[in-house]
Amino acid sequence: MVDIATRVWNHKWKIDPIVRSLIDTDFYKLLMCQSVFHNKPDARVTFSLINRSSEIRLADLIDEGELREHLDHIRSLSLTRGESTWLRGNTFYGKRQMFRSDFMEWFEGVRLPAYHLEKRDGQYELTFEGSWPEVMLWEIPALTVLMELRGRAVLDRMERFEIQVLYARAMTKLWEKLERLRALPDLRIADFGTRRRHSFLWQDWCVQAMIEGLGESFVGTSNCLIAMRREVEAIGTNAHELPMVYAALADTDEDLAQAPYQVLADWQEEHDGNLRIILPDTYGTEGFLERAPDWLAGWTGIRIDSGDPATGAETAIAWWKSRGEDPRKKLVIFSDGLDEDKILELHKQFSGRVRPSFGWGTLLTNDFRGLVPDDGLAPFSLVCKAVKANGRPTVKLSDNPNKSMGPPEEVERYKRVFRVGAQTPMEVVV
Amino acid sequence: MVDIATRVWNHKWKIDPIVRSLIDTDFYKLLMCQSVFHNKPDARVTFSLINRSSEIRLADLIDEGELREHLDHIRSLSLTRGESTWLRGNTFYGKRQMFRSDFMEWFEGVRLPAYHLEKRDGQYELTFEGSWPEVMLWEIPALTVLMELRGRAVLDRMERFEIQVLYARAMTKLWEKLERLRALPDLRIADFGTRRRHSFLWQDWCVQAMIEGLGESFVGTSNCLIAMRREVEAIGTNAHELPMVYAALADTDEDLAQAPYQVLADWQEEHDGNLRIILPDTYGTEGFLERAPDWLAGWTGIRIDSGDPATGAETAIAWWKSRGEDPRKKLVIFSDGLDEDKILELHKQFSGRVRPSFGWGTLLTNDFRGLVPDDGLAPFSLVCKAVKANGRPTVKLSDNPNKSMGPPEEVERYKRVFRVGAQTPMEVVV
């Protein structure tokens, strides 16, 4: 029997919204948002979409009117009562009331600020300007809308069974990865794939498949909405955005050199346990660790997000040893361009020496490589970054020069201040 | 929104019936049924289930109570008004009113006769005795119930996503076959996979996938219910059952030798065009053609259902030439153990020399080989055959001694009467 009311209701939607909730975002955005809300509420920041895969001409693929409809829809969203209850009442990493009342009251009233959209050379220039805690909330929805609209443009040209077989192939592909991973003892793996997912429904499928396929080895998802609905742990800590904006706000080279540590000092005041994860690579991992204050060595772990991951982990192990810490007790979260081969390799190399953990992103939630002609659904490297703070450009160096950002003269200044020498370029797949 | 009424209604079913319609059967059963109804209505025939794959212990896998419930449900079915309308009003092979009024009136009132079920040595002995036109209707539902219950027994032990990925794999597997086949020019291919299908829903999916994936090359399905619902041609002609029973009813060796031709003489009175398809292998193709009356050479084509298919087709080509017929105008329907490799090979070999056509069966609708551990869903060789007629055993020789049936002394007599010499045994996969 057809549920006539449902069918009629569904036809009333003007669009099929890609983002339907303010918490369809990464958990760490909310953690960072709270930190920013307390520490830098008045900073004016600009976020900007950057398509590193310039051969994908997004403005030719995606209709501007449709994109605006989705962005406008996101601006109409506000936190629902149930979402607020979940954020206020849930246990995150075993701790209740991670989000304080003042932040929650603000967050309940927030709407996403205006966007600025233009076409240029087959690409969209999409920027968001405003107070940091508000504007930062655009990053994930902007990315997911563009990723999914690009997918829809390709799917629009396909027939019904062709589409069904496409998803059948994608499901099989993921399941075969899970079958390989489930064999690993003591695996800890989380979904970090929100930003460049194929679609919301697909990410939700991936999470459910991991719940069944990996059992205890699946530790949670970075996506708050999916974590809430599927009753799994929301996962995440902090990102490059914090040191990048803190650094841009620094008035002198001395302040600049201290900025990344100031971020973590502020963070330490709010968080303990599993949230005390160092992200060391914004301005070069080696120098960051060398000059780090001793209290940082006592943190729970580290996240390796650029450069050769094994090298990064070895650097961290040597650093902990030099500071009198036992690396075997430390969490090492690998989160850069992972796929199951890399996970298997890193797990083998570091299991027992540290507590390895994996934040599996794009190749979990968007491995549609090879599934349609001309590889039209292969993931690509789209980011949405803080590019300015209080009028000054931001800079990111990372451990891979192909991931660096910022005006050349500023990049040079940062390299000098942070004493970064030669770096090995590595291909950025996603 | 949940449709509450539908959900409550669904919970009222005592079983999830595998066969829900009397026309969920092969079209040729109905054509043959009409022929039998007119020519041999009083013959008493016994059908019996035969599991050639004795290593599959069906009685251990399938609960007897459940099997009985499904068989009882089938006995409760009768032709619906819409089914009757479709059979009466449809065009089959371009001809209307293929089913005569006297047959349709009888068919509208028919219920399937009693069955006899016993367990022996891990297998079910399932037999049906009664008047030929009634009892013959059991063949297909009996097979589909046992095939699907065996599948359900395996699926019962699987988790939700495991099941979804299983079907994803099966869909991908079929689609890849269709992608290879769609490249062939002038392909004619039909679904002949009802009897040993994985399940009804899966066969229905396969047919829909072929409609989209093969376009004009897909000529129809043998399944009447699916043909009706999906608005495609119902396909089929006649089967070994006719010559086997006619032969068993023959009182003398002379009558026996004539029985296969008598079947086709009766058939010719009722049918023309695409329904005039010779099935020559019941008692050996070579002898059958050699001694065939000239009028048979004028028929539309031949179906090759055992032995080496290329040899069978070459034999037919030589025979047509010897009788002054042009083989290029003749339909050659290959229907034995086909898969896409064999189809590609035979199409290449015979395209242009005859009009090749393919009745794709078990490896279309049940290729679950390699998809679960221990290959628990691989198809197997289950048949349901007329084993007795008016108290006498039936015999089938076919062009493959591994497919022969009947008491040894009768097999010897038939070999003598039909002058069948040495035959090449071939593995029976399905």
PDB file of C-alpha atoms in Angstrom, chain A residues 1-3 5-6 159-162 164-165 168-169 171-172 175-176 179 205 208-209 212, chain B residues 1-3 5-6 159-162 164-165 168-169 171-172 175-176 179 205 208-209 212:
ATOM      1  CA  MET A   1       0.000   0.000   0.000  1.00  0.00           C
ATOM      2  CA  VAL A   2       1.251   3.456  -0.853  1.00  0.00           C
ATOM      3  CA  ASP A   3       1.191   5.921   2.019  1.00  0.00           C
ATOM      4  CA  ALA A   5       0.010  11.342   2.591  1.00  0.00           C
ATOM      5  CA  THR A   6       3.776  10.732   2.611  1.00  0.00           C
ATOM      6  CA  GLU A 159      19.268   5.155 -15.652  1.00  0.00           C
ATOM      7  CA  ARG A 160      17.515   3.475 -12.747  1.00  0.00           C
ATOM      8  CA  PHE A 161      19.260   0.095 -12.689  1.00  0.00           C
ATOM      9  CA  GLU A 162      22.569   1.675 -13.598  1.00  0.00           C
ATOM     10  CA  GLN A 164      21.278   0.705  -8.373  1.00  0.00           C
ATOM     11  CA  VAL A 165      24.279  -1.215  -9.642  1.00  0.00           C
ATOM     12  CA  ALA A 168      25.763  -2.110  -5.284  1.00  0.00           C
ATOM     13  CA  ARG A 169      29.350  -1.762  -6.466  1.00  0.00           C
ATOM     14  CA  MET A 171      28.670  -1.182  -1.119  1.00  0.00           C
ATOM     15  CA  THR A 172      30.634  -4.216  -2.198  1.00  0.00           C
ATOM     16  CA  TRP A 175      32.405  -4.184   2.539  1.00  0.00           C
ATOM     17  CA  GLU A 176      35.499  -5.800   1.081  1.00  0.00           C
ATOM     18  CA  GLU A 179      36.323  -7.643   5.645  1.00  0.00           C
ATOM     19  CA  TRP A 205      25.106   3.725   5.212  1.00  0.00           C
ATOM     20  CA  GLN A 208      25.912   1.459   9.772  1.00  0.00           C
ATOM     21  CA  ALA A 209      27.982  -0.962   7.735  1.00  0.00           C
ATOM     22  CA  GLU A 212      27.904  -4.302  11.894  1.00  0.00           C
TER      23      GLU A 212
ATOM     24  CA  MET B   1       6.012   8.327   7.947  1.00  0.00           C
ATOM     25  CA  VAL B   2       5.233   4.695   8.639  1.00  0.00           C
ATOM     26  CA  ASP B   3       2.106   3.407   6.962  1.00  0.00           C
ATOM     27  CA  ALA B   5      -2.015  -0.093   8.379  1.00  0.00           C
ATOM     28  CA  THR B   6       0.452  -1.735   5.988  1.00  0.00           C
ATOM     29  CA  GLU B 159      23.235 -10.120   9.497  1.00  0.00           C
ATOM     30  CA  ARG B 160      21.481  -7.148   7.918  1.00  0.00           C
ATOM     31  CA  PHE B 161      24.375  -5.482   6.092  1.00  0.00           C
ATOM     32  CA  GLU B 162      25.856  -8.833   5.174  1.00  0.00           C
ATOM     33  CA  GLN B 164      22.570  -6.177   1.695  1.00  0.00           C
ATOM     34  CA  VAL B 165      26.113  -6.664   0.467  1.00  0.00           C
ATOM     35  CA  ALA B 168      24.875  -5.859  -3.978  1.00  0.00           C
ATOM     36  CA  ARG B 169      27.394  -8.449  -5.118  1.00  0.00           C
ATOM     37  CA  MET B 171      23.502  -7.335  -8.705  1.00  0.00           C
ATOM     38  CA  THR B 172      26.998  -6.307  -9.719  1.00  0.00           C
ATOM     39  CA  TRP B 175      25.151  -6.309 -14.422  1.00  0.00           C
ATOM     40  CA  GLU B 176      28.683  -7.141 -15.510  1.00  0.00           C
ATOM     41  CA  GLU B 179      27.482  -5.159 -19.929  1.00  0.00           C
ATOM     42  CA  TRP B 205      14.922  -7.799 -10.415  1.00  0.00           C
ATOM     43  CA  GLN B 208      13.944  -5.488 -14.915  1.00  0.00           C
ATOM     44  CA  ALA B 209      17.716  -5.198 -15.107  1.00  0.00           C
ATOM     45  CA  GLU B 212      17.103  -1.618 -18.994  1.00  0.00           C
TER      46      GLU B 212
END
